[in-house]
Amino acid sequence: DDPSLPGVLSSIAGRWDRVMFYDAADTADRWKQYITFWPSHFNEITSIDGKMGFWLHVDAACTLVVIGDAPSSTTISLTTGWNMIGYPARNDGSYTVAQLMLATGATMVEGFNATAEYRVSLLGGTEVLKKGAGYWVYVPTDAVWNVDW
C-alpha cells in the first residue's frame, strides 16, 4: 500500500539501515541506495516495488510484511546487460530459470547465495524461482518479461 522508503519497510523499522538497487537503465549512475543515517537529500531510492530486486542490510533475522493489492500480472522491462529484478509472483509454483530465459532471451540468471564470495551464484535451468526473491538477469538485448500471477 505504501511503496515509499522507508514506508515499505515499516514492518522491520529499526532492523535495517541500507537498501541498494542496481538500475540498469541509468547508465550514468546504476547503483542507487538509501541509508537511514544519511541526510535525506543523499538517498536516491524513493520507493520499492515488486519488480525490483534489492540488497537490504538488516542487523538480525526479521520478517518483512508486505501489504497491498496483488495484480493479476506484472511487466518488467529489462535493459541490455545485467538487471536486478524481483520475482513478483503469488506462489513459488514451478516457474524455472529456463522458462525465464526463454521468455526474455536471458543468457544468465544469478540468485542469492550466502556462502558465495559476492553473495550470488549462477542458477541452472531447472532452478525454480521463489516469490519475493531478487535475481540478476543478463539479457543481450532489451526485453520485456510478463509475469503472470
PDB file of C-alpha atoms in Angstrom:
ATOM      1  CA  ASP A   1       0.000   0.000   0.000  1.00  0.00           C
ATOM      2  CA  ASP A   2       2.934   2.338   0.698  1.00  0.00           C
ATOM      3  CA  PRO A   3       5.852   1.788  -1.730  1.00  0.00           C
ATOM      4  CA  SER A   4       7.802   4.785  -0.383  1.00  0.00           C
ATOM      5  CA  LEU A   5      11.013   4.388   1.539  1.00  0.00           C
ATOM      6  CA  PRO A   6      11.044   3.925   4.443  1.00  0.00           C
ATOM      7  CA  GLY A   7       7.278   3.166   4.420  1.00  0.00           C
ATOM      8  CA  VAL A   8       7.521  -0.119   2.512  1.00  0.00           C
ATOM      9  CA  LEU A   9       9.943  -1.422   5.168  1.00  0.00           C
ATOM     10  CA  SER A  10       7.913  -0.203   8.153  1.00  0.00           C
ATOM     11  CA  SER A  11       7.285  -3.762   9.398  1.00  0.00           C
ATOM     12  CA  ILE A  12      11.026  -4.066  10.062  1.00  0.00           C
ATOM     13  CA  ALA A  13      11.640  -0.482  11.168  1.00  0.00           C
ATOM     14  CA  GLY A  14      14.773  -0.213  13.272  1.00  0.00           C
ATOM     15  CA  ARG A  15      16.107  -3.530  11.913  1.00  0.00           C
ATOM     16  CA  TRP A  16      17.520  -2.234   8.622  1.00  0.00           C
ATOM     17  CA  ASP A  17      19.872   0.587   7.719  1.00  0.00           C
ATOM     18  CA  ARG A  18      20.634   0.267   3.997  1.00  0.00           C
ATOM     19  CA  VAL A  19      18.917  -0.602   0.717  1.00  0.00           C
ATOM     20  CA  MET A  20      20.789  -0.880  -2.595  1.00  0.00           C
ATOM     21  CA  PHE A  21      19.326  -1.286  -6.082  1.00  0.00           C
ATOM     22  CA  TYR A  22      21.013  -1.657  -9.484  1.00  0.00           C
ATOM     23  CA  ASP A  23      19.200   0.488 -12.071  1.00  0.00           C
ATOM     24  CA  ALA A  24      20.315  -0.876 -15.441  1.00  0.00           C
ATOM     25  CA  ALA A  25      18.507   1.921 -17.291  1.00  0.00           C
ATOM     26  CA  ASP A  26      20.592   4.673 -15.661  1.00  0.00           C
ATOM     27  CA  THR A  27      23.911   4.353 -17.492  1.00  0.00           C
ATOM     28  CA  ALA A  28      25.404   7.374 -15.685  1.00  0.00           C
ATOM     29  CA  ASP A  29      24.824   6.037 -12.156  1.00  0.00           C
ATOM     30  CA  ARG A  30      23.468   2.472 -11.972  1.00  0.00           C
ATOM     31  CA  TRP A  31      23.807   1.839  -8.229  1.00  0.00           C
ATOM     32  CA  LYS A  32      21.169   3.576  -6.110  1.00  0.00           C
ATOM     33  CA  GLN A  33      20.954   3.454  -2.341  1.00  0.00           C
ATOM     34  CA  TYR A  34      19.048   4.586   0.699  1.00  0.00           C
ATOM     35  CA  ILE A  35      20.885   4.753   4.015  1.00  0.00           C
ATOM     36  CA  THR A  36      18.875   5.568   7.125  1.00  0.00           C
ATOM     37  CA  PHE A  37      21.572   7.648   8.799  1.00  0.00           C
ATOM     38  CA  TRP A  38      22.317   9.819   5.742  1.00  0.00           C
ATOM     39  CA  PRO A  39      20.699  13.215   5.167  1.00  0.00           C
ATOM     40  CA  SER A  40      17.589  12.600   3.034  1.00  0.00           C
ATOM     41  CA  HIS A  41      18.934  14.500   0.004  1.00  0.00           C
ATOM     42  CA  PHE A  42      21.663  11.831  -0.427  1.00  0.00           C
ATOM     43  CA  ASN A  43      19.167   8.962  -0.660  1.00  0.00           C
ATOM     44  CA  GLU A  44      18.489   8.027  -4.277  1.00  0.00           C
ATOM     45  CA  ILE A  45      15.822   5.359  -3.816  1.00  0.00           C
ATOM     46  CA  THR A  46      12.441   6.856  -3.034  1.00  0.00           C
ATOM     47  CA  SER A  47      10.296   3.724  -3.448  1.00  0.00           C
ATOM     48  CA  ILE A  48      10.455  -0.043  -3.838  1.00  0.00           C
ATOM     49  CA  ASP A  49       8.099  -2.279  -5.796  1.00  0.00           C
ATOM     50  CA  GLY A  50       7.771  -5.961  -6.667  1.00  0.00           C
ATOM     51  CA  LYS A  51       9.611  -5.530  -9.971  1.00  0.00           C
ATOM     52  CA  MET A  52      12.841  -4.663  -8.175  1.00  0.00           C
ATOM     53  CA  GLY A  53      15.461  -6.906  -6.706  1.00  0.00           C
ATOM     54  CA  PHE A  54      17.416  -5.141  -3.992  1.00  0.00           C
ATOM     55  CA  TRP A  55      20.047  -5.665  -1.320  1.00  0.00           C
ATOM     56  CA  LEU A  56      18.728  -4.997   2.153  1.00  0.00           C
ATOM     57  CA  HIS A  57      21.065  -4.810   5.137  1.00  0.00           C
ATOM     58  CA  VAL A  58      19.451  -5.863   8.418  1.00  0.00           C
ATOM     59  CA  ASP A  59      21.052  -6.250  11.838  1.00  0.00           C
ATOM     60  CA  ALA A  60      19.322  -9.567  12.668  1.00  0.00           C
ATOM     61  CA  ALA A  61      16.845 -12.041  11.222  1.00  0.00           C
ATOM     62  CA  CYS A  62      13.424 -10.457  10.748  1.00  0.00           C
ATOM     63  CA  THR A  63      10.268 -10.873   8.680  1.00  0.00           C
ATOM     64  CA  LEU A  64       9.225  -8.230   6.166  1.00  0.00           C
ATOM     65  CA  VAL A  65       5.441  -7.962   5.877  1.00  0.00           C
ATOM     66  CA  VAL A  66       4.200  -6.634   2.535  1.00  0.00           C
ATOM     67  CA  ILE A  67       0.680  -5.216   2.357  1.00  0.00           C
ATOM     68  CA  GLY A  68      -1.153  -4.288  -0.817  1.00  0.00           C
ATOM     69  CA  ASP A  69      -3.341  -5.476  -3.654  1.00  0.00           C
ATOM     70  CA  ALA A  70      -1.937  -8.289  -5.795  1.00  0.00           C
ATOM     71  CA  PRO A  71      -2.065  -7.605  -9.537  1.00  0.00           C
ATOM     72  CA  SER A  72      -3.009 -10.357 -11.991  1.00  0.00           C
ATOM     73  CA  SER A  73       0.239  -9.816 -13.907  1.00  0.00           C
ATOM     74  CA  THR A  74       3.372  -7.680 -13.812  1.00  0.00           C
ATOM     75  CA  THR A  75       5.502  -6.399 -16.693  1.00  0.00           C
ATOM     76  CA  ILE A  76       9.227  -5.968 -16.072  1.00  0.00           C
ATOM     77  CA  SER A  77      11.390  -4.129 -18.621  1.00  0.00           C
ATOM     78  CA  LEU A  78      14.928  -5.471 -18.970  1.00  0.00           C
ATOM     79  CA  THR A  79      17.774  -3.357 -20.338  1.00  0.00           C
ATOM     80  CA  THR A  80      20.634  -4.849 -22.362  1.00  0.00           C
ATOM     81  CA  GLY A  81      23.164  -6.251 -19.897  1.00  0.00           C
ATOM     82  CA  TRP A  82      22.666  -7.086 -16.228  1.00  0.00           C
ATOM     83  CA  ASN A  83      19.365  -6.315 -14.498  1.00  0.00           C
ATOM     84  CA  MET A  84      18.487  -6.674 -10.824  1.00  0.00           C
ATOM     85  CA  ILE A  85      14.838  -7.757 -10.693  1.00  0.00           C
ATOM     86  CA  GLY A  86      12.271  -9.184  -8.338  1.00  0.00           C
ATOM     87  CA  TYR A  87      10.021 -12.173  -8.899  1.00  0.00           C
ATOM     88  CA  PRO A  88       6.612 -10.734  -8.051  1.00  0.00           C
ATOM     89  CA  ALA A  89       4.528 -13.899  -8.021  1.00  0.00           C
ATOM     90  CA  ARG A  90       1.719 -15.051  -5.771  1.00  0.00           C
ATOM     91  CA  ASN A  91       3.143 -18.574  -5.424  1.00  0.00           C
ATOM     92  CA  ASP A  92       6.515 -20.253  -5.845  1.00  0.00           C
ATOM     93  CA  GLY A  93       4.856 -22.802  -8.150  1.00  0.00           C
ATOM     94  CA  SER A  94       7.146 -24.281 -10.741  1.00  0.00           C
ATOM     95  CA  TYR A  95       8.377 -21.374 -12.891  1.00  0.00           C
ATOM     96  CA  THR A  96      12.004 -22.170 -13.707  1.00  0.00           C
ATOM     97  CA  VAL A  97      15.099 -20.248 -14.703  1.00  0.00           C
ATOM     98  CA  ALA A  98      14.856 -21.951 -18.130  1.00  0.00           C
ATOM     99  CA  GLN A  99      11.355 -20.503 -18.596  1.00  0.00           C
ATOM    100  CA  LEU A 100      12.588 -17.043 -17.620  1.00  0.00           C
ATOM    101  CA  MET A 101      15.448 -17.366 -20.108  1.00  0.00           C
ATOM    102  CA  LEU A 102      13.102 -18.493 -22.873  1.00  0.00           C
ATOM    103  CA  ALA A 103      10.633 -15.665 -22.167  1.00  0.00           C
ATOM    104  CA  THR A 104      13.289 -12.910 -22.131  1.00  0.00           C
ATOM    105  CA  GLY A 105      16.248 -14.176 -24.152  1.00  0.00           C
ATOM    106  CA  ALA A 106      18.368 -14.059 -20.993  1.00  0.00           C
ATOM    107  CA  THR A 107      21.644 -15.954 -21.191  1.00  0.00           C
ATOM    108  CA  MET A 108      22.472 -15.950 -17.449  1.00  0.00           C
ATOM    109  CA  VAL A 109      20.489 -15.777 -14.216  1.00  0.00           C
ATOM    110  CA  GLU A 110      22.046 -15.465 -10.778  1.00  0.00           C
ATOM    111  CA  GLY A 111      20.437 -15.738  -7.354  1.00  0.00           C
ATOM    112  CA  PHE A 112      21.390 -15.075  -3.749  1.00  0.00           C
ATOM    113  CA  ASN A 113      23.888 -17.455  -2.153  1.00  0.00           C
ATOM    114  CA  ALA A 114      25.001 -16.502   1.370  1.00  0.00           C
ATOM    115  CA  THR A 115      28.194 -18.573   1.115  1.00  0.00           C
ATOM    116  CA  ALA A 116      29.384 -17.288  -2.283  1.00  0.00           C
ATOM    117  CA  GLU A 117      32.104 -14.649  -2.418  1.00  0.00           C
ATOM    118  CA  TYR A 118      29.843 -11.996  -3.921  1.00  0.00           C
ATOM    119  CA  ARG A 119      26.657 -13.487  -2.393  1.00  0.00           C
ATOM    120  CA  VAL A 120      25.310 -14.657  -5.783  1.00  0.00           C
ATOM    121  CA  SER A 121      25.627 -17.848  -7.811  1.00  0.00           C
ATOM    122  CA  LEU A 122      24.759 -18.788 -11.380  1.00  0.00           C
ATOM    123  CA  LEU A 123      21.461 -20.697 -11.424  1.00  0.00           C
ATOM    124  CA  GLY A 124      20.759 -23.746 -13.555  1.00  0.00           C
ATOM    125  CA  GLY A 125      17.766 -24.003 -15.843  1.00  0.00           C
ATOM    126  CA  THR A 126      15.838 -26.342 -13.535  1.00  0.00           C
ATOM    127  CA  GLU A 127      16.060 -23.980 -10.546  1.00  0.00           C
ATOM    128  CA  VAL A 128      12.576 -22.822  -9.508  1.00  0.00           C
ATOM    129  CA  LEU A 129      12.127 -19.076  -8.933  1.00  0.00           C
ATOM    130  CA  LYS A 130      10.914 -18.072  -5.471  1.00  0.00           C
ATOM    131  CA  LYS A 131       8.215 -15.456  -4.921  1.00  0.00           C
ATOM    132  CA  GLY A 132       9.578 -12.251  -3.496  1.00  0.00           C
ATOM    133  CA  ALA A 133      13.190 -13.173  -4.265  1.00  0.00           C
ATOM    134  CA  GLY A 134      15.568 -10.989  -6.252  1.00  0.00           C
ATOM    135  CA  TYR A 135      17.598 -12.144  -9.254  1.00  0.00           C
ATOM    136  CA  TRP A 136      20.355 -10.885 -11.505  1.00  0.00           C
ATOM    137  CA  VAL A 137      19.335 -11.416 -15.142  1.00  0.00           C
ATOM    138  CA  TYR A 138      21.625 -10.863 -18.134  1.00  0.00           C
ATOM    139  CA  VAL A 139      19.940 -10.129 -21.461  1.00  0.00           C
ATOM    140  CA  PRO A 140      21.894  -9.489 -24.687  1.00  0.00           C
ATOM    141  CA  THR A 141      19.165  -7.092 -25.917  1.00  0.00           C
ATOM    142  CA  ASP A 142      16.344  -5.126 -24.312  1.00  0.00           C
ATOM    143  CA  ALA A 143      13.421  -7.365 -23.372  1.00  0.00           C
ATOM    144  CA  VAL A 144      10.109  -7.363 -21.544  1.00  0.00           C
ATOM    145  CA  TRP A 145       9.092 -10.085 -19.104  1.00  0.00           C
ATOM    146  CA  ASN A 146       5.413 -10.589 -18.349  1.00  0.00           C
ATOM    147  CA  VAL A 147       4.949 -12.350 -15.012  1.00  0.00           C
ATOM    148  CA  ASP A 148       1.530 -13.935 -14.636  1.00  0.00           C
ATOM    149  CA  TRP A 149       0.400 -14.408 -11.087  1.00  0.00           C
TER     150      TRP A 149
END
